[in-house]
mmCIF file with all atom_site columns, C-alpha atoms in Angstrom:
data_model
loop_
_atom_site.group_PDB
_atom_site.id
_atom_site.type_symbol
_atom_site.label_atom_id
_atom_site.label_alt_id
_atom_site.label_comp_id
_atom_site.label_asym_id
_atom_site.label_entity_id
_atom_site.label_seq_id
_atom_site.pdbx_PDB_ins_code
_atom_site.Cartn_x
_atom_site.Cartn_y
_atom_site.Cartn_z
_atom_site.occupancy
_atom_site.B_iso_or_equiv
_atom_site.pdbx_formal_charge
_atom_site.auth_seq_id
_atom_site.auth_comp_id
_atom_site.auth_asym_id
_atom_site.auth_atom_id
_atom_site.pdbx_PDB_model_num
ATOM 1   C CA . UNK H 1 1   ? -0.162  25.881  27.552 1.00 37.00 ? 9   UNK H CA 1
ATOM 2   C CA . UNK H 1 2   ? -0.468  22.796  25.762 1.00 35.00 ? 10  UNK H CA 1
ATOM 3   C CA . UNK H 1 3   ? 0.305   19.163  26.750 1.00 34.00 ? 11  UNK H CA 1
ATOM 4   C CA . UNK H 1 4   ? 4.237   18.678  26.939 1.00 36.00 ? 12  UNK H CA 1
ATOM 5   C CA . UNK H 1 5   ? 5.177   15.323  26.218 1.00 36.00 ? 13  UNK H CA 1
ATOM 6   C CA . UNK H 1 6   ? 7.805   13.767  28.838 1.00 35.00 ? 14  UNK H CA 1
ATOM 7   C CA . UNK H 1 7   ? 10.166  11.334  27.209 1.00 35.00 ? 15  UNK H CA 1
ATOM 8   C CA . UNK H 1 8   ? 12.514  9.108   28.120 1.00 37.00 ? 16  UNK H CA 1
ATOM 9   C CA . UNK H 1 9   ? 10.947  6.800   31.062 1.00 36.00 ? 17  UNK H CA 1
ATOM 10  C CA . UNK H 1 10  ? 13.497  5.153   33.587 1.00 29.00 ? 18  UNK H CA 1
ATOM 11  C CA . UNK H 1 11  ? 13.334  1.464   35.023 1.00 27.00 ? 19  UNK H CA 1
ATOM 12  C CA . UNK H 1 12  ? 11.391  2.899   37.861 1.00 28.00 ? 20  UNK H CA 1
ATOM 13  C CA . UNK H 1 13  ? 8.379   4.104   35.189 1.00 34.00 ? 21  UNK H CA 1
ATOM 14  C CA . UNK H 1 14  ? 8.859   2.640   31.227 1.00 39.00 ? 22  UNK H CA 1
ATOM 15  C CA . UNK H 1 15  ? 11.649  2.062   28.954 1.00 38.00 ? 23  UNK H CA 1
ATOM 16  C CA . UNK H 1 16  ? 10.841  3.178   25.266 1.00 37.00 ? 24  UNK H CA 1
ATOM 17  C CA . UNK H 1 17  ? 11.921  0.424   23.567 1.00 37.00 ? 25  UNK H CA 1
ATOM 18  C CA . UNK H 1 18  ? 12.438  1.579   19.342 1.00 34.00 ? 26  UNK H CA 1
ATOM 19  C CA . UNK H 1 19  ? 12.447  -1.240  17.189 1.00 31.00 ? 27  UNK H CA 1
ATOM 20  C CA . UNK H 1 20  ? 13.506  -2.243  13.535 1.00 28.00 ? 28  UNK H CA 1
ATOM 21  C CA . UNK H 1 21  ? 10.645  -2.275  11.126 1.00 29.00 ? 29  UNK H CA 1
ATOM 22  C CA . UNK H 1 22  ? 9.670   -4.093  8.760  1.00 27.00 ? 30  UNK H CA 1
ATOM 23  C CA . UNK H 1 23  ? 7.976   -2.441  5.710  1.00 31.00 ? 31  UNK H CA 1
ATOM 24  C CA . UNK H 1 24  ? 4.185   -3.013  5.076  1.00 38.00 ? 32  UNK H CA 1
ATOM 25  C CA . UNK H 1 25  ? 2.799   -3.303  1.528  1.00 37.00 ? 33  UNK H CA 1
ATOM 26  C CA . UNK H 1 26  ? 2.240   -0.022  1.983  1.00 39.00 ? 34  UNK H CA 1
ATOM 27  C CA . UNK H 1 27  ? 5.361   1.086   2.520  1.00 39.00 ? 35  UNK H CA 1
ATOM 28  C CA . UNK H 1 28  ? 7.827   1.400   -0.700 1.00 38.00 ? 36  UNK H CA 1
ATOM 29  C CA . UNK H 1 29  ? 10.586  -0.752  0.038  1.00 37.00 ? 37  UNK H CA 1
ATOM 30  C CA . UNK H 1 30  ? 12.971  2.019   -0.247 1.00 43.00 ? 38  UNK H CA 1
ATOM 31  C CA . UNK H 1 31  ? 11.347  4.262   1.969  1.00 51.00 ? 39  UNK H CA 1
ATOM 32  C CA . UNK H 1 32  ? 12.844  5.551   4.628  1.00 60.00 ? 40  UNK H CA 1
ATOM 33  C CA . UNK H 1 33  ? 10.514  5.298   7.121  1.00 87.00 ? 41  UNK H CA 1
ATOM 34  C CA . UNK H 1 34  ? 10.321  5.494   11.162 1.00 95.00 ? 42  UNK H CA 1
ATOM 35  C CA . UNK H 1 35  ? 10.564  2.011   13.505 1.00 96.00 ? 43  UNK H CA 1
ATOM 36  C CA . UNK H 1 36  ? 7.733   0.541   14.689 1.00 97.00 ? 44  UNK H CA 1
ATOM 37  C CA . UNK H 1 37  ? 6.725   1.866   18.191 1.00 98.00 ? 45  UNK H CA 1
ATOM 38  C CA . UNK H 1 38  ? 4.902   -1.707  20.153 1.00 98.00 ? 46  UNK H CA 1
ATOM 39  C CA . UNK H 1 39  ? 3.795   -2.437  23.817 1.00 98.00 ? 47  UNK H CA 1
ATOM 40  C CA . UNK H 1 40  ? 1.503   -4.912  25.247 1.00 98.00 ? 48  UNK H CA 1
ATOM 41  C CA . UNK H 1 41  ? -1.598  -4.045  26.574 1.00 98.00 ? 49  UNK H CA 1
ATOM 42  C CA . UNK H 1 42  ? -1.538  -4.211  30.512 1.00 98.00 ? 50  UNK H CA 1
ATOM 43  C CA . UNK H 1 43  ? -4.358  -5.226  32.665 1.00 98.00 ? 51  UNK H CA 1
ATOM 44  C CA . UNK H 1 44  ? -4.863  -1.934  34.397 1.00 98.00 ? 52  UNK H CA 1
ATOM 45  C CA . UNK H 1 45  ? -5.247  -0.506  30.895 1.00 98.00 ? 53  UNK H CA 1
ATOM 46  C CA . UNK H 1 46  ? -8.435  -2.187  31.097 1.00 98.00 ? 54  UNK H CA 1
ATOM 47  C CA . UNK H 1 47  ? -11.764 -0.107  31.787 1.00 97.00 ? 55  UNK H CA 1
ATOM 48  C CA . UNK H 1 48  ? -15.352 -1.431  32.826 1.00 96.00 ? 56  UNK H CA 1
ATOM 49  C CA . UNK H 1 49  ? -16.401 -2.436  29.385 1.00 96.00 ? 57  UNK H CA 1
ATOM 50  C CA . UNK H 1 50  ? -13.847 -5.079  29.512 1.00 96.00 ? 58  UNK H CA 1
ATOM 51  C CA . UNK H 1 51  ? -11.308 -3.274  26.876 1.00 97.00 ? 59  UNK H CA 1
ATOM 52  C CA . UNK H 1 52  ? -8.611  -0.688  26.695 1.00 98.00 ? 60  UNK H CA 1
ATOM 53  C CA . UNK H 1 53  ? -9.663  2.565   28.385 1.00 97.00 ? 61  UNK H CA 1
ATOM 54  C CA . UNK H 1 54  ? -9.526  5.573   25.950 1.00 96.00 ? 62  UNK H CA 1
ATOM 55  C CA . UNK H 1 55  ? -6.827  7.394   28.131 1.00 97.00 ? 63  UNK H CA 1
ATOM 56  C CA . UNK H 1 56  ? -4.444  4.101   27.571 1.00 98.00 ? 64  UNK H CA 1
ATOM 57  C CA . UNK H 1 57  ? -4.435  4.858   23.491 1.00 98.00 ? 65  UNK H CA 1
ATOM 58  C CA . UNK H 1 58  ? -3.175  8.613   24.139 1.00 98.00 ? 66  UNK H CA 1
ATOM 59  C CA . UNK H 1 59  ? -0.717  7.147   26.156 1.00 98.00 ? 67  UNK H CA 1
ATOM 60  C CA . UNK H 1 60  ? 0.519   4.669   23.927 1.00 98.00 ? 68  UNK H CA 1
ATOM 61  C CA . UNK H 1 61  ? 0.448   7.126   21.316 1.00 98.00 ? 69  UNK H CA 1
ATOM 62  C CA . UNK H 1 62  ? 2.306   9.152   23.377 1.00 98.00 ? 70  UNK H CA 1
ATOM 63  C CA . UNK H 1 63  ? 5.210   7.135   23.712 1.00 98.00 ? 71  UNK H CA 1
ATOM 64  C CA . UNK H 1 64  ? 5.143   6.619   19.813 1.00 98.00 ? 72  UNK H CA 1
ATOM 65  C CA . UNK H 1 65  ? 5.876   10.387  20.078 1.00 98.00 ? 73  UNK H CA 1
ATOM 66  C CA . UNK H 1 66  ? 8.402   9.813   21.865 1.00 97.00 ? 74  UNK H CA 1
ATOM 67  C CA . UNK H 1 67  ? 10.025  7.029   20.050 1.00 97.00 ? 75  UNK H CA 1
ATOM 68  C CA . UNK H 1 68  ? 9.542   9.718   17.178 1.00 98.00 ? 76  UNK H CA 1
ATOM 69  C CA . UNK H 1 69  ? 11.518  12.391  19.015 1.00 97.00 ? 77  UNK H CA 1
ATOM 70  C CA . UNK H 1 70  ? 14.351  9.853   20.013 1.00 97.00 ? 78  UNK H CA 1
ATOM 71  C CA . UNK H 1 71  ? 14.644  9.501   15.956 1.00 96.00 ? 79  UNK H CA 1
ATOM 72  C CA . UNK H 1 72  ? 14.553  12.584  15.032 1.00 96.00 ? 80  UNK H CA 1
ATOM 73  C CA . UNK H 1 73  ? 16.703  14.017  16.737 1.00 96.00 ? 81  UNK H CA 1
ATOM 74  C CA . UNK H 1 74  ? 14.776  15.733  19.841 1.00 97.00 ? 82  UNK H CA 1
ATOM 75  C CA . UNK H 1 75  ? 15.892  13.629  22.518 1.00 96.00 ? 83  UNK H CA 1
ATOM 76  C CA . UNK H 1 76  ? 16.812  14.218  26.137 1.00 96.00 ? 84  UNK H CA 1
ATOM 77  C CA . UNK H 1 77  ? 20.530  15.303  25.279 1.00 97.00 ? 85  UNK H CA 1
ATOM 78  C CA . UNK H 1 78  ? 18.939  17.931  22.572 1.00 97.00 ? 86  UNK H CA 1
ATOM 79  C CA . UNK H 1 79  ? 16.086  18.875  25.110 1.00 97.00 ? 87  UNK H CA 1
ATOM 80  C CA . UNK H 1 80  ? 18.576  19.362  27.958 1.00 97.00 ? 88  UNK H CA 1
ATOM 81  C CA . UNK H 1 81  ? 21.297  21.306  25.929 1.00 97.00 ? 89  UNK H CA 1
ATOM 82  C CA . UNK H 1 82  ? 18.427  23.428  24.061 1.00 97.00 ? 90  UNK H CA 1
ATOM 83  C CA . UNK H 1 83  ? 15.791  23.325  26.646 1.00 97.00 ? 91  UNK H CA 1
ATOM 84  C CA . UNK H 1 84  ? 13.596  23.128  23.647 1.00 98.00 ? 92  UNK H CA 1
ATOM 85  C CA . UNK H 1 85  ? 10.678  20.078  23.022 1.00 98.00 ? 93  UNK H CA 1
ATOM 86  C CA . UNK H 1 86  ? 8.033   19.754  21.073 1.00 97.00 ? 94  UNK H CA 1
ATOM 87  C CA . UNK H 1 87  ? 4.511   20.433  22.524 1.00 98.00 ? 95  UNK H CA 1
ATOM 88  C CA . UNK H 1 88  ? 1.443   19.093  21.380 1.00 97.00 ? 96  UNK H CA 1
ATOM 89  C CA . UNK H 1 89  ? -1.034  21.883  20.118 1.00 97.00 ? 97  UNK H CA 1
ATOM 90  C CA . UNK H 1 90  ? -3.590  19.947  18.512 1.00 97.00 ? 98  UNK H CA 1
ATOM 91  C CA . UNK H 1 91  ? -4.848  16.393  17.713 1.00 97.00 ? 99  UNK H CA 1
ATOM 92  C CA . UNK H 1 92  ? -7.477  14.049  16.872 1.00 97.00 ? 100 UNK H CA 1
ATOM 93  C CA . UNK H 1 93  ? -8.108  10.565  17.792 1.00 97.00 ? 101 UNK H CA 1
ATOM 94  C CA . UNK H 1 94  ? -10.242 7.794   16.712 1.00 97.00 ? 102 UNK H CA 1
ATOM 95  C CA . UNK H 1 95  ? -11.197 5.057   18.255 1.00 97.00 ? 103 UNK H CA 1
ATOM 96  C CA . UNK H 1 96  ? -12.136 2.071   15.338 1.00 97.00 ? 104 UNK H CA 1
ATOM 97  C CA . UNK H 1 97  ? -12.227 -1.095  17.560 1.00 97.00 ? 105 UNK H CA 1
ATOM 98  C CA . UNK H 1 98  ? -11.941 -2.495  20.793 1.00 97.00 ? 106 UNK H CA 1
ATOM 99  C CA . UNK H 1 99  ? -8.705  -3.914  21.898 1.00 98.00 ? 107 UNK H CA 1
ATOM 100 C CA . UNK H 1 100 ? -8.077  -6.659  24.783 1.00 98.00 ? 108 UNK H CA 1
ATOM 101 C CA . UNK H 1 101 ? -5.975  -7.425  27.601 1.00 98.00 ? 109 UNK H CA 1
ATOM 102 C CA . UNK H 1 102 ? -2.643  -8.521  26.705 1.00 98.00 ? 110 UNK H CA 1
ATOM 103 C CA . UNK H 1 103 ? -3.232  -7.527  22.868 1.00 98.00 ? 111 UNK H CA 1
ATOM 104 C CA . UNK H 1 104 ? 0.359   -6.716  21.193 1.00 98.00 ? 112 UNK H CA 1
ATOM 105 C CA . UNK H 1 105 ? 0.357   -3.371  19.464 1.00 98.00 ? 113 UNK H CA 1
ATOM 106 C CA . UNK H 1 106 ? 2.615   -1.869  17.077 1.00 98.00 ? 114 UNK H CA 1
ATOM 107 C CA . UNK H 1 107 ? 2.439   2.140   15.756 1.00 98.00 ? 115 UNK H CA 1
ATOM 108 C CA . UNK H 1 108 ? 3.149   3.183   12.660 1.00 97.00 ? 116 UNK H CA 1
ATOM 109 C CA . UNK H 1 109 ? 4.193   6.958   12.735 1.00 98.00 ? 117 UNK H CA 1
ATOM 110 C CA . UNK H 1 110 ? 3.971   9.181   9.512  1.00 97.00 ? 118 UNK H CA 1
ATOM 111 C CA . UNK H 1 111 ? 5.509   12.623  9.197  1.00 98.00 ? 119 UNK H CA 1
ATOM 112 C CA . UNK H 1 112 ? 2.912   14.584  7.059  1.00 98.00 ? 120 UNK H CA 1
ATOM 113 C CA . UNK H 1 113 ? 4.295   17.934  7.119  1.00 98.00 ? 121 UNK H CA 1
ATOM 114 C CA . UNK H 1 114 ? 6.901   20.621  9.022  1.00 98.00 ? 122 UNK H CA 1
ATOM 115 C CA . UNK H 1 115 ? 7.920   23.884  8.655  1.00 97.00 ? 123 UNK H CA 1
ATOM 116 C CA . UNK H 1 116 ? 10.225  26.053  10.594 1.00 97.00 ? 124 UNK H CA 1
ATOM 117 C CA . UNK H 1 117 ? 8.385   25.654  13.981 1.00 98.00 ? 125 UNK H CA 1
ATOM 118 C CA . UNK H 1 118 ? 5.668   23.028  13.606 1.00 98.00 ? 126 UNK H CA 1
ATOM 119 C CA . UNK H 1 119 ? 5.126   19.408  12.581 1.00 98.00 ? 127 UNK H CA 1
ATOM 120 C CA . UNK H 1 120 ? 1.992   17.513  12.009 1.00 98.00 ? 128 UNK H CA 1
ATOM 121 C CA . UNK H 1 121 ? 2.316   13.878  12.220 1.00 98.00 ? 129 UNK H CA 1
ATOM 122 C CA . UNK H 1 122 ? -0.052  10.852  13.055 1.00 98.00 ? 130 UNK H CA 1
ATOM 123 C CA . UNK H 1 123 ? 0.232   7.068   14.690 1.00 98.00 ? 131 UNK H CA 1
ATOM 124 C CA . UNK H 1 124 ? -1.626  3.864   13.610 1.00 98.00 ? 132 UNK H CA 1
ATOM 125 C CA . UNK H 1 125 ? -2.304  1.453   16.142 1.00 98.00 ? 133 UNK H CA 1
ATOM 126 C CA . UNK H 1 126 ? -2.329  -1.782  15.012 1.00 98.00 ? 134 UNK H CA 1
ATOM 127 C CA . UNK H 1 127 ? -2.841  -5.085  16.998 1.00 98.00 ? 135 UNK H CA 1
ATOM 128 C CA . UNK H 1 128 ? -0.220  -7.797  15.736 1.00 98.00 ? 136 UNK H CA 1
ATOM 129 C CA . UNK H 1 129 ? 0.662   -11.523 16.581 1.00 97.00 ? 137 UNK H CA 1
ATOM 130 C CA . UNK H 1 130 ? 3.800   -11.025 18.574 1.00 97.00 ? 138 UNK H CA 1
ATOM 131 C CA . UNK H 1 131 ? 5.156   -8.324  20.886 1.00 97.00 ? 139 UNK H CA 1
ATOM 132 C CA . UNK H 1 132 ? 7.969   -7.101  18.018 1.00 97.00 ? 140 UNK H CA 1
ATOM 133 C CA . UNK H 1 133 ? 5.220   -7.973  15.164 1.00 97.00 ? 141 UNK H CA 1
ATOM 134 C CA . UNK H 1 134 ? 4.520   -5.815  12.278 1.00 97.00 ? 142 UNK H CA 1
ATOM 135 C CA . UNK H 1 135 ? 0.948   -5.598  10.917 1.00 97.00 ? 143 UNK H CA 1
ATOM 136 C CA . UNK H 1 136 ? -0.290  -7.477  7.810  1.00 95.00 ? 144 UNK H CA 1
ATOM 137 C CA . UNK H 1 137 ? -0.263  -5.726  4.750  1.00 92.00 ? 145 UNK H CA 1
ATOM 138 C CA . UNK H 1 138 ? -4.363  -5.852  4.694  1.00 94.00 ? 146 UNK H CA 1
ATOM 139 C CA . UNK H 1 139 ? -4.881  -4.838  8.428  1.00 96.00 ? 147 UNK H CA 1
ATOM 140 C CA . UNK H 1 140 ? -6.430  -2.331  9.271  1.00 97.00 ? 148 UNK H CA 1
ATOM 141 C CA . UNK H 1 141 ? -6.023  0.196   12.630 1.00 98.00 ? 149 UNK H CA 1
ATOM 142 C CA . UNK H 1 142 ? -7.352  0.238   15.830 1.00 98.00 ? 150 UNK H CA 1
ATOM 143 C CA . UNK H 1 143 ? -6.867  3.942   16.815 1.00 98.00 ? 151 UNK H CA 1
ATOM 144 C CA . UNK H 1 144 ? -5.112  6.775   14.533 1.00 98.00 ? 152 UNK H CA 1
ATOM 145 C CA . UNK H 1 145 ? -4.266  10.101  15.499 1.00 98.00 ? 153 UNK H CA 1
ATOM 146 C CA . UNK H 1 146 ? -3.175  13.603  13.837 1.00 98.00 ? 154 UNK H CA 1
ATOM 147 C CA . UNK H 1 147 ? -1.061  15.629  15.626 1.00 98.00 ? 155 UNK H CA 1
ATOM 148 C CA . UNK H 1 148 ? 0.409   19.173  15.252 1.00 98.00 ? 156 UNK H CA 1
ATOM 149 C CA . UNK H 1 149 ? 3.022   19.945  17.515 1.00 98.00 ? 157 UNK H CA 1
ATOM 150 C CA . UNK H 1 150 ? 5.630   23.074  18.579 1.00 98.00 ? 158 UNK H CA 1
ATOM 151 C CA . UNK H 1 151 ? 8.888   23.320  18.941 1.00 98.00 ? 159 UNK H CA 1
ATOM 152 C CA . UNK H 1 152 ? 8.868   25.669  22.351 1.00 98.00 ? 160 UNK H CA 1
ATOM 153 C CA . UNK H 1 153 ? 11.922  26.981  23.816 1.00 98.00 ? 161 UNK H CA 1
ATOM 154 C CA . UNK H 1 154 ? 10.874  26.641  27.678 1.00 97.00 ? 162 UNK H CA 1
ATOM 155 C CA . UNK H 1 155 ? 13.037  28.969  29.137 1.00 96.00 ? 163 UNK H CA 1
ATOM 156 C CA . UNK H 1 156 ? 11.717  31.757  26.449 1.00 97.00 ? 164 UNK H CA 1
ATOM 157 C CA . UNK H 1 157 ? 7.924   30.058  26.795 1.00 96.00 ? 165 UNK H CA 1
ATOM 158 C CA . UNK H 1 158 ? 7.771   30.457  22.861 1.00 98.00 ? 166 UNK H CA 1
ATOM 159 C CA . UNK H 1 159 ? 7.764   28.318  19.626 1.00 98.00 ? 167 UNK H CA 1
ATOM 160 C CA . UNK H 1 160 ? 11.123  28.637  17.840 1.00 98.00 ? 168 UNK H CA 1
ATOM 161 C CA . UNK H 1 161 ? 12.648  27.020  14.970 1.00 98.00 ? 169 UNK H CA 1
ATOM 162 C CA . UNK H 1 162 ? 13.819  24.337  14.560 1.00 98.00 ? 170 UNK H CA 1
ATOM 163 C CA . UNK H 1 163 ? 17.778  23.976  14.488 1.00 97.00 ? 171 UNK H CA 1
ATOM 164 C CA . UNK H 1 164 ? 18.352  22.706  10.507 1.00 97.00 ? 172 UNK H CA 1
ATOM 165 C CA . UNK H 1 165 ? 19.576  18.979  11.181 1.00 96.00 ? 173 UNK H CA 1
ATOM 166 C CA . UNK H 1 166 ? 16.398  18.720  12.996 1.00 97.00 ? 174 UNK H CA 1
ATOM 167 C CA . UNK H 1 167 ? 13.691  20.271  10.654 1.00 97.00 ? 175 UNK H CA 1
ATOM 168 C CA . UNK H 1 168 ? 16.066  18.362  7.268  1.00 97.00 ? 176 UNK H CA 1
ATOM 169 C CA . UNK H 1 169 ? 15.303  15.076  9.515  1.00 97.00 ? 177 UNK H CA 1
ATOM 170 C CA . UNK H 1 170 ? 11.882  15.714  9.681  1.00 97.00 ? 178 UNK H CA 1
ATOM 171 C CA . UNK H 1 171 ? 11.505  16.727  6.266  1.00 97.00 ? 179 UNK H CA 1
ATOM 172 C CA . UNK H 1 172 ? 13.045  13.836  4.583  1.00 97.00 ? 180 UNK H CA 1
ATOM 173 C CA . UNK H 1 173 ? 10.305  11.570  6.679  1.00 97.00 ? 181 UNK H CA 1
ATOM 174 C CA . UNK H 1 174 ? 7.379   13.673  5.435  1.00 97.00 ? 182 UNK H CA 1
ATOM 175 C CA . UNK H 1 175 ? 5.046   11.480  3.148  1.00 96.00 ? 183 UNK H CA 1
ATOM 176 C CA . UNK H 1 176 ? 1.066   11.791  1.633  1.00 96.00 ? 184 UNK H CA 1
ATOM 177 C CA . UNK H 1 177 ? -1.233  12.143  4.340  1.00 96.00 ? 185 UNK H CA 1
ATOM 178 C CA . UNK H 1 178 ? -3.450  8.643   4.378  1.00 96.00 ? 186 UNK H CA 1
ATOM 179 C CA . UNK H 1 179 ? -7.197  9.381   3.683  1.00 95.00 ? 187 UNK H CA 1
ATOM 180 C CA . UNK H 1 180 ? -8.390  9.712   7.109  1.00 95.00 ? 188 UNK H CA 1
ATOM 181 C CA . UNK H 1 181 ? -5.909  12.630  8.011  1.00 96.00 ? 189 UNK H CA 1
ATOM 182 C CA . UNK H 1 182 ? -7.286  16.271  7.965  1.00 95.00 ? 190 UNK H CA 1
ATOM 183 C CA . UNK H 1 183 ? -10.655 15.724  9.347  1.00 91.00 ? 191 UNK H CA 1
ATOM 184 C CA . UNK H 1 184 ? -12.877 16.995  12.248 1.00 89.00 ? 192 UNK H CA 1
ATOM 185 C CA . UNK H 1 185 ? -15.825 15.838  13.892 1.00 89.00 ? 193 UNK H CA 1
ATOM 186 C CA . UNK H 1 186 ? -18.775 15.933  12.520 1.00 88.00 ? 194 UNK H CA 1
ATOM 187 C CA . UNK H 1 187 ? -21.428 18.508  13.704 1.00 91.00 ? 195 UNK H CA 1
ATOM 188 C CA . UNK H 1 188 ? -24.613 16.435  15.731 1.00 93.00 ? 196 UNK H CA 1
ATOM 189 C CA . UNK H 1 189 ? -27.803 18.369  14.238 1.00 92.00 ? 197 UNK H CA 1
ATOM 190 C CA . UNK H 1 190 ? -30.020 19.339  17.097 1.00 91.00 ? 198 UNK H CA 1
ATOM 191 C CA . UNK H 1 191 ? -33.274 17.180  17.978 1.00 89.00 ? 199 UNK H CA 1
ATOM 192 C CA . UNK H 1 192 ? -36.377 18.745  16.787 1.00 84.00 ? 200 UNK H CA 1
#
């Protein structure tokens, strides 16, 4: 089946630390919105081009799932009393630019849709000035990804749905999609 995303990390492994966050330009001031994820990039994150390996960004975003699950409602209390989690079916991630050693980072996480046994949602990983920073209105991402994901009851080994707290929580989080949401990769013609 798909990847299952493990959760909340003890002192021996990683601490998911949810923060307060502050609103970006493009973020209404009223809207109620998800916390900024951040971590610091660690030096065995680092590959042999001298920048963050790819498998470091999944991981990150990852733990922005995570953070998202913990706020939603699907944390370890609701996955042990349920045994249900969410699973990640699908997603798509782009690298935009390189990111160094020690570089703070901060995810934004948008809900951009759910029903009764699926969300899709994506992360932007941005690079900011401190380890709780928020990203400048005008910056841009490092990484995004789009994710759909399914709420699996693991005893039963089958999507369910969600309980209604859960799926009204996600709901009221949905907002547009940004522009680079819903796309593939591109098809390479073949050489001639």
């Amino acid at each position: 089946m798909s990847e299952q995303h493990t959760h909340e990390r003890t002192a021996a492994t990683e601490q998911i630390a949810v923060t307060e966050q502050t609103p970006m330009a493009a973020v209404a001031a009223d809207d109620i919105s998800l916390p900024l994820f951040h971590r610091t990039v660690r030096p065995e994150w680092i590959d042999y081009n001298g920048h963050m390996s790819e498998a470091f960004y999944v991981l990150v975003f990852g733990y922005a799932t995570d953070a998202m699950m913990i706020e939603t409602g699907l944390h370890a209390g609701y996955r042990e009393s349920t045994g249900c989690s969410l699973y990640t079916a699908e997603s798509h991630v782009r690298y935009l630019r390189e990111v160094a050693e020690g570089a703070h980072l901060a995810v934004r996480t948008r809900l951009l849709g759910v029903d009764a046994k699926k969300a899709r949602f994506c992360h932007e990983l941005y690079v900011v000035d401190a380890p709780d920073g928020v990203p400048e209105p005008e910056a841009a991402p490092v990484a995004t990804t789009e994710l759909l994901a399914l709420h699996v009851d693991q005893r039963a080994g089958r999507t369910v749905p969600f309980p209604d707290a859960v799926r009204e929580r996600l709901a009221s989080l949905v907002e547009p999609a940004p522009a680079w949401a819903g796309r593939s990769i591109a098809e390479v013609p073949a050489v001639r």
